[in-house]
DNA sequence: TTACGTGCAAATAATTTGCAGTCCC
DNA sequence: GGGACTGCAAATTATTTGCACGTAA
């Protein structure tokens, strides 16, 4: 499948109103200089709705979009975007780092065994956590991450593992 | 500080009633052959209450306890214990794998910036998660992991990040 | 005895870094 | 023009693996 968006190789040029310009604005607002590489990666990341990526997923996409950049730049850019608040790193065990373009509060499904990550819909009411333990003295709560682990198979009754009694 | 427990170098010998024998039983019940290395690591892991460790934390402890084993064995053993349900791997972002000797349902505080993990006390009522999104078709929920991210500093009012409005 | 475990060292995998050259403002 | 950014390759860090030897049952 070919990309249908603007030619990313010319992303450096000003084209007000086009998605590329929106990415440039987004970068500038985040305090990042809008270089060609950042614009391209930003376009890939933010131009398609919310998504989860790893460094080499994104690197592959960039290559398929014929954007010349290196894996090291992808790593650096992901970190810079994360520091700037444009991305959020998702806590999953395993060696790969996953990033989420959706930085609003929501949670994730993780399919057991393989690293398949699915956004938990925050279409419904935002998740509520009650009886949250108090933070230890000297600390404050910054964020609560929830990972809902899934097992393949179906048919079994849906239960909340965190609760002691059904 | 010196260890006050039994000499782990003789862990292979039967000594009914001593902690080492309890570890051997635990291993056997889990279907693992109680070898010297597993007994030593099991004793280090389970002999001191609930704790979080990484492969090289545990390796260090083993060395300090003058137990001769290799880092590779520590890795293998951690995986075997985890598969056997004696340990649980904690989902934290970052390259290191953390393991928890407490396999009951509970959650974790994670201090921002550094990999400091603290058990959330499950002394209070077990954490309740409401409005949990339904699992996608074909899947069932196996477990829900919650990581409560902390920021140093204090004084700020305790708030639940999952809530939408300030 | 014999299959299961372990030690060792080398292989992988993911990510980071140093430095020379390039590009944005 | 000057400092911020990138490319490249080599370095690090965390973990896994293959194979010869050791040991529990």
Coordinates of C-alpha atoms (C1' of nucleotides) in Angstrom, one line a residue:
Chain A
X1 CA 0.0 0.0 0.0
X2 CA 1.3 3.4 -0.9
X3 CA 1.0 6.4 1.4
X4 CA -1.5 8.9 0.2
X5 CA -0.3 11.9 2.2
X6 CA 2.0 14.7 1.1
X7 CA 5.5 13.9 -0.1
X8 CA 7.5 13.8 3.1
X9 CA 10.7 14.4 1.3
X10 CA 9.7 18.1 0.8
X11 CA 8.5 18.4 4.3
X12 CA 10.8 21.3 5.1
X13 CA 8.9 23.7 2.8
X14 CA 6.2 25.9 4.3
X15 CA 2.7 24.9 3.2
X16 CA 0.2 26.6 5.5
X17 CA -2.9 24.6 6.2
X18 CA -1.5 21.3 5.2
X19 CA -0.9 18.5 7.8
X20 CA 2.8 19.1 7.5
X21 CA 2.5 22.6 8.7
X22 CA 0.4 21.4 11.6
X23 CA 3.2 19.1 12.6
X24 CA 5.7 22.0 12.4
X25 CA 3.5 24.1 14.7
X26 CA 3.1 21.2 17.1
X27 CA 6.9 20.8 17.2
X28 CA 7.5 24.5 17.7
X29 CA 4.9 24.7 20.5
X30 CA 6.7 21.8 22.1
X31 CA 10.0 23.7 21.9
X32 CA 11.5 21.4 19.3
X33 CA 13.1 22.7 16.2
X34 CA 11.1 21.4 13.2
X35 CA 13.8 19.6 11.3
X36 CA 13.0 17.5 8.3
X37 CA 13.4 14.3 10.2
X38 CA 11.2 15.4 13.1
X39 CA 8.5 16.6 10.8
X40 CA 8.5 13.3 8.9
X41 CA 8.4 11.2 12.0
X42 CA 5.8 13.6 13.5
X43 CA 3.7 13.2 10.4
X44 CA 3.9 9.5 10.6
X45 CA 3.1 9.4 14.3
X46 CA 0.4 11.9 14.5
X47 CA -1.1 11.9 11.1
X48 CA -3.0 8.6 11.6
X49 CA -4.9 8.9 14.8
X50 CA -3.8 7.3 18.0
X51 CA -1.3 4.5 17.8
X52 CA 1.4 2.5 19.5
X53 CA 4.8 2.2 18.0
X54 CA 8.3 0.9 18.8
X55 CA 11.5 2.4 17.5
X56 CA 11.8 -0.1 14.7
X57 CA 8.1 -0.1 13.7
X58 CA 8.5 3.6 13.2
X59 CA 11.8 3.2 11.4
X60 CA 10.2 0.7 9.0
X61 CA 7.4 3.1 8.3
X62 CA 9.8 5.8 7.6
X63 CA 11.7 3.6 5.2
X64 CA 8.5 2.6 3.4
X65 CA 7.7 6.3 3.1
X66 CA 11.1 6.7 1.5
X67 CA 12.2 9.1 4.2
X68 CA 16.0 8.9 4.6
X69 CA 16.9 8.8 8.3
X70 CA 18.7 6.4 10.7
X71 CA 17.5 4.2 13.4
X72 CA 19.5 6.3 15.9
X73 CA 17.6 9.4 14.9
X74 CA 14.4 7.5 15.4
X75 CA 15.5 6.6 18.9
X76 CA 16.6 10.1 19.7
X77 CA 13.4 11.6 18.3
X78 CA 11.2 9.3 20.2
X79 CA 12.9 10.3 23.4
X80 CA 12.7 14.0 22.6
X81 CA 9.0 13.7 21.7
X82 CA 8.4 11.9 24.9
X83 CA 10.3 14.5 27.0
X84 CA 8.3 17.2 25.2
X85 CA 5.1 15.5 26.1
X86 CA 4.1 14.6 22.6
X87 CA 4.4 10.9 23.3
X88 CA 4.0 8.7 26.2
X89 CA 6.0 5.6 26.9
X90 CA 4.0 2.6 27.9
X91 CA 5.1 0.3 30.7
X92 CA 5.2 -3.2 29.4
X93 CA 7.6 -5.8 30.6
X94 CA 10.0 -7.0 28.0
X95 CA 12.9 -5.4 26.3
X96 CA 11.2 -3.2 23.7
X97 CA 9.9 0.3 24.5
X98 CA 6.4 1.1 23.3
X99 CA 5.2 4.6 22.7
X100 CA 1.7 5.9 22.5
X101 CA 0.7 8.9 20.5
X102 CA -2.3 9.3 22.8
X103 CA -1.1 11.2 25.8
X104 CA -4.5 11.6 27.4
X105 CA -5.4 9.4 30.3
X106 CA -6.4 5.9 29.2
X107 CA -5.3 2.4 29.7
X108 CA -4.1 -0.6 27.7
X109 CA -4.9 -4.1 26.8
X110 CA -1.9 -6.3 26.5
X111 CA -2.3 -9.7 24.9
X112 CA -0.5 -12.3 26.9
X113 CA 2.6 -13.9 25.3
X114 CA 3.1 -11.4 22.5
X115 CA 3.6 -7.8 22.6
X116 CA 0.3 -6.9 21.1
X117 CA -1.0 -3.7 22.6
X118 CA -4.5 -2.4 22.2
X119 CA -5.9 0.9 23.4
X120 CA -8.6 0.5 26.0
X121 CA -11.4 2.7 24.8
X122 CA -11.9 5.8 26.8
X123 CA -15.1 6.3 25.1
X124 CA -16.9 5.2 28.2
X125 CA -16.4 7.1 31.5
X126 CA -12.8 7.5 32.4
X127 CA -11.5 4.7 34.5
X128 CA -12.0 5.2 38.2
X129 CA -9.6 3.9 40.7
X130 CA -10.9 3.9 44.2
X131 CA -9.2 3.0 47.4
X132 CA -5.9 4.1 45.9
X133 CA -3.2 3.7 48.5
X134 CA -1.8 6.9 49.8
X135 CA 1.5 7.9 48.3
X136 CA 4.5 7.4 50.7
X137 CA 5.5 10.5 52.6
X138 CA 7.5 13.0 50.5
X139 CA 5.9 11.9 47.2
X140 CA 2.8 12.8 45.2
X141 CA 1.0 10.8 42.6
X142 CA 1.7 11.9 39.1
X143 CA -0.1 9.3 37.0
X144 CA -1.7 5.9 37.3
X145 CA -1.0 3.4 34.6
X146 CA -3.2 0.5 34.1
X147 CA -2.4 -2.5 32.0
X148 CA -5.2 -5.0 31.4
X149 CA -3.7 -8.4 30.6
X150 CA -5.7 -10.5 28.2
X151 CA -5.6 -14.2 27.5
X152 CA -6.7 -15.5 24.0
X153 CA -9.6 -17.8 24.2
X154 CA -13.1 -16.6 24.9
X155 CA -16.3 -17.6 26.5
X156 CA -15.0 -17.4 30.0
X157 CA -16.9 -14.9 32.2
X158 CA -15.3 -11.5 32.4
X159 CA -13.9 -10.9 35.9
X160 CA -11.7 -8.3 37.4
X161 CA -8.5 -9.9 38.6
X162 CA -7.7 -7.0 41.0
X163 CA -10.8 -7.6 43.0
X164 CA -10.7 -10.3 45.6
X165 CA -14.2 -11.5 45.4
X166 CA -16.3 -11.8 42.2
Chain B
X1 CA 26.5 -6.8 57.3
X2 CA 26.8 -10.6 57.3
X3 CA 23.9 -12.9 56.6
X4 CA 22.5 -14.6 59.7
X5 CA 20.7 -17.4 57.9
X6 CA 21.9 -21.0 57.4
X7 CA 25.0 -21.6 55.3
X8 CA 23.7 -21.8 51.8
X9 CA 26.7 -23.7 50.6
X10 CA 25.3 -26.8 52.3
X11 CA 21.8 -26.2 51.1
X12 CA 21.6 -29.6 49.4
X13 CA 21.5 -31.4 52.7
X14 CA 18.1 -32.3 54.2
X15 CA 17.4 -30.3 57.4
X16 CA 13.7 -30.7 58.1
X17 CA 12.0 -27.7 59.7
X18 CA 14.7 -25.2 58.6
X19 CA 14.0 -22.5 56.1
X20 CA 16.0 -24.3 53.5
X21 CA 13.8 -27.3 53.7
X22 CA 10.8 -25.0 53.2
X23 CA 12.4 -23.7 50.0
X24 CA 13.0 -27.2 48.8
X25 CA 9.3 -28.1 49.4
X26 CA 8.2 -25.0 47.7
X27 CA 10.3 -25.8 44.6
X28 CA 9.1 -29.4 44.5
X29 CA 5.5 -28.3 44.8
X30 CA 6.2 -26.0 41.8
X31 CA 7.6 -28.9 39.9
X32 CA 11.2 -27.7 40.0
X33 CA 14.0 -29.9 40.9
X34 CA 15.5 -28.4 44.1
X35 CA 19.1 -27.9 43.0
X36 CA 21.7 -26.1 45.1
X37 CA 21.4 -23.0 43.0
X38 CA 17.6 -22.9 43.0
X39 CA 17.6 -23.5 46.7
X40 CA 20.0 -20.7 47.4
X41 CA 18.2 -18.2 45.1
X42 CA 14.9 -19.3 46.5
X43 CA 16.2 -18.7 50.0
X44 CA 17.5 -15.3 49.1
X45 CA 14.2 -14.4 47.3
X46 CA 11.6 -15.8 49.7
X47 CA 13.4 -15.7 53.0
X48 CA 13.1 -12.0 53.6
X49 CA 9.5 -11.1 53.0
X50 CA 8.2 -9.5 49.8
X51 CA 10.7 -7.8 47.6
X52 CA 11.5 -6.6 44.2
X53 CA 14.6 -7.7 42.4
X54 CA 16.4 -7.6 39.1
X55 CA 18.7 -10.2 37.8
X56 CA 21.8 -8.5 38.9
X57 CA 20.5 -7.4 42.2
X58 CA 19.9 -11.0 43.0
X59 CA 23.3 -12.0 41.5
X60 CA 25.0 -9.5 43.8
X61 CA 23.2 -10.9 46.8
X62 CA 24.2 -14.4 45.8
X63 CA 27.8 -13.3 45.6
X64 CA 27.7 -11.5 48.9
X65 CA 26.3 -14.7 50.4
X66 CA 29.3 -16.5 48.9
X67 CA 27.1 -18.7 46.7
X68 CA 28.9 -19.8 43.6
X69 CA 26.6 -19.4 40.6
X70 CA 26.6 -17.5 37.4
X71 CA 24.5 -14.6 36.1
X72 CA 23.1 -16.8 33.4
X73 CA 21.8 -19.2 36.0
X74 CA 20.2 -16.3 37.8
X75 CA 18.4 -15.3 34.6
X76 CA 17.3 -18.9 33.9
X77 CA 16.2 -19.4 37.4
X78 CA 14.2 -16.2 37.5
X79 CA 12.4 -17.2 34.3
X80 CA 11.7 -20.7 35.7
X81 CA 10.4 -19.3 38.9
X82 CA 8.2 -16.9 37.0
X83 CA 6.8 -19.7 34.8
X84 CA 6.2 -21.8 37.9
X85 CA 4.2 -18.9 39.5
X86 CA 6.7 -18.3 42.3
X87 CA 7.6 -14.9 41.0
X88 CA 5.8 -12.3 39.0
X89 CA 7.4 -9.9 36.5
X90 CA 6.5 -6.3 36.9
X91 CA 5.7 -4.2 34.0
X92 CA 7.9 -1.2 34.1
X93 CA 9.2 0.7 31.1
X94 CA 12.9 0.6 30.8
X95 CA 15.3 -2.1 29.8
X96 CA 15.6 -4.0 33.1
X97 CA 13.2 -6.7 34.2
X98 CA 11.9 -6.4 37.7
X99 CA 10.5 -9.4 39.6
X100 CA 8.3 -9.5 42.6
X101 CA 8.2 -12.2 45.2
X102 CA 4.7 -11.2 46.1
X103 CA 2.4 -13.0 43.6
X104 CA -0.8 -11.9 45.2
X105 CA -2.8 -9.1 43.7
X106 CA -1.4 -5.8 44.5
X107 CA 0.0 -2.7 42.9
X108 CA 3.2 -0.7 42.7
X109 CA 4.5 2.7 43.3
X110 CA 7.2 3.7 40.8
X111 CA 9.3 6.8 41.6
X112 CA 9.7 8.9 38.5
X113 CA 13.1 9.1 36.9
X114 CA 14.7 6.2 38.7
X115 CA 13.7 2.6 38.8
X116 CA 12.7 2.7 42.5
X117 CA 9.8 0.3 43.0
X118 CA 7.7 0.3 46.1
X119 CA 4.9 -2.1 47.0
X120 CA 1.6 -0.4 47.3
X121 CA 0.3 -1.6 50.6
X122 CA -2.5 -4.0 50.3
X123 CA -3.1 -3.6 53.9
X124 CA -6.1 -1.5 53.1
X125 CA -9.0 -2.8 51.1
X126 CA -7.9 -4.4 47.8
X127 CA -7.8 -1.9 45.0
X128 CA -11.0 -1.7 43.1
X129 CA -11.2 -0.8 39.5
X130 CA -14.6 0.2 38.2
X131 CA -15.7 1.0 34.7
X132 CA -13.1 -1.4 33.4
X133 CA -13.5 -1.5 29.7
X134 CA -14.8 -4.7 28.3
X135 CA -12.2 -7.0 26.8
X136 CA -12.2 -7.2 23.0
X137 CA -14.1 -10.1 21.5
X138 CA -12.2 -13.4 21.7
X139 CA -10.2 -12.4 24.8
X140 CA -10.7 -12.6 28.5
X141 CA -9.1 -10.5 31.3
X142 CA -6.4 -12.4 33.1
X143 CA -4.9 -9.8 35.3
X144 CA -4.9 -6.0 35.8
X145 CA -1.6 -4.4 36.6
X146 CA -1.6 -0.9 38.1
X147 CA 1.5 1.3 38.4
X148 CA 1.2 4.4 40.5
X149 CA 3.8 6.9 39.3
X150 CA 5.2 9.1 42.0
X151 CA 7.0 12.4 41.8
X152 CA 9.4 13.4 44.5
X153 CA 8.5 16.7 46.2
X154 CA 5.6 16.8 48.6
X155 CA 3.0 19.1 50.0
X156 CA 0.9 19.0 46.8
X157 CA -2.7 17.7 47.3
X158 CA -3.0 14.0 46.5
X159 CA -5.0 13.5 43.3
X160 CA -5.9 10.7 41.1
X161 CA -4.4 11.2 37.7
X162 CA -7.1 9.0 36.0
X163 CA -9.7 11.6 36.7
X164 CA -10.4 14.1 34.0
X165 CA -11.1 17.3 35.8
X166 CA -8.6 19.0 38.2
Chain C
dT1 C1' 22.3 -44.2 35.4
dT2 C1' 20.3 -40.5 33.0
dA3 C1' 17.7 -36.7 32.1
dC4 C1' 17.6 -32.3 33.9
dG5 C1' 20.6 -28.3 35.4
dT6 C1' 24.4 -25.4 35.3
dG7 C1' 28.8 -22.9 33.8
dC8 C1' 30.9 -20.5 30.5
dA9 C1' 31.4 -17.8 26.7
dA10 C1' 29.8 -16.1 22.7
dA11 C1' 25.5 -14.4 20.4
dT12 C1' 21.4 -11.3 20.2
dA13 C1' 18.6 -7.5 20.9
dA14 C1' 17.6 -2.9 22.1
dT15 C1' 19.2 1.3 22.9
dT16 C1' 22.9 4.9 23.6
dT17 C1' 26.8 7.7 22.6
dG18 C1' 30.9 10.4 20.4
dC19 C1' 32.1 13.0 16.9
dA20 C1' 32.2 15.0 12.3
dG21 C1' 29.4 17.1 9.2
dT22 C1' 24.6 19.5 8.1
dC23 C1' 20.8 22.4 8.5
dC24 C1' 17.4 25.7 10.8
dC25 C1' 16.7 30.4 12.4
Chain D
dG1 C1' 27.0 32.1 11.5
dG2 C1' 26.3 29.5 15.2
dG3 C1' 24.3 26.3 17.8
dA4 C1' 21.0 22.7 17.4
dC5 C1' 20.4 18.4 15.0
dT6 C1' 21.6 14.2 12.4
dG7 C1' 24.3 10.1 10.5
dC8 C1' 27.2 6.7 11.3
dA9 C1' 29.4 3.3 13.6
dA10 C1' 31.0 1.6 17.7
dA11 C1' 29.9 1.0 22.6
dT12 C1' 26.7 -0.3 26.3
dT13 C1' 23.4 -2.9 28.6
dA14 C1' 20.3 -6.6 29.3
dT15 C1' 19.2 -11.0 28.2
dT16 C1' 19.5 -15.5 25.7
dT17 C1' 21.7 -19.6 23.9
dG18 C1' 24.7 -23.8 22.6
dC19 C1' 27.3 -27.1 24.4
dA20 C1' 30.3 -29.8 27.6
dC21 C1' 30.1 -31.1 32.2
dG22 C1' 27.9 -31.9 36.8
dT23 C1' 24.3 -33.6 39.9
dA24 C1' 19.7 -35.0 41.9
dA25 C1' 16.5 -38.8 41.7

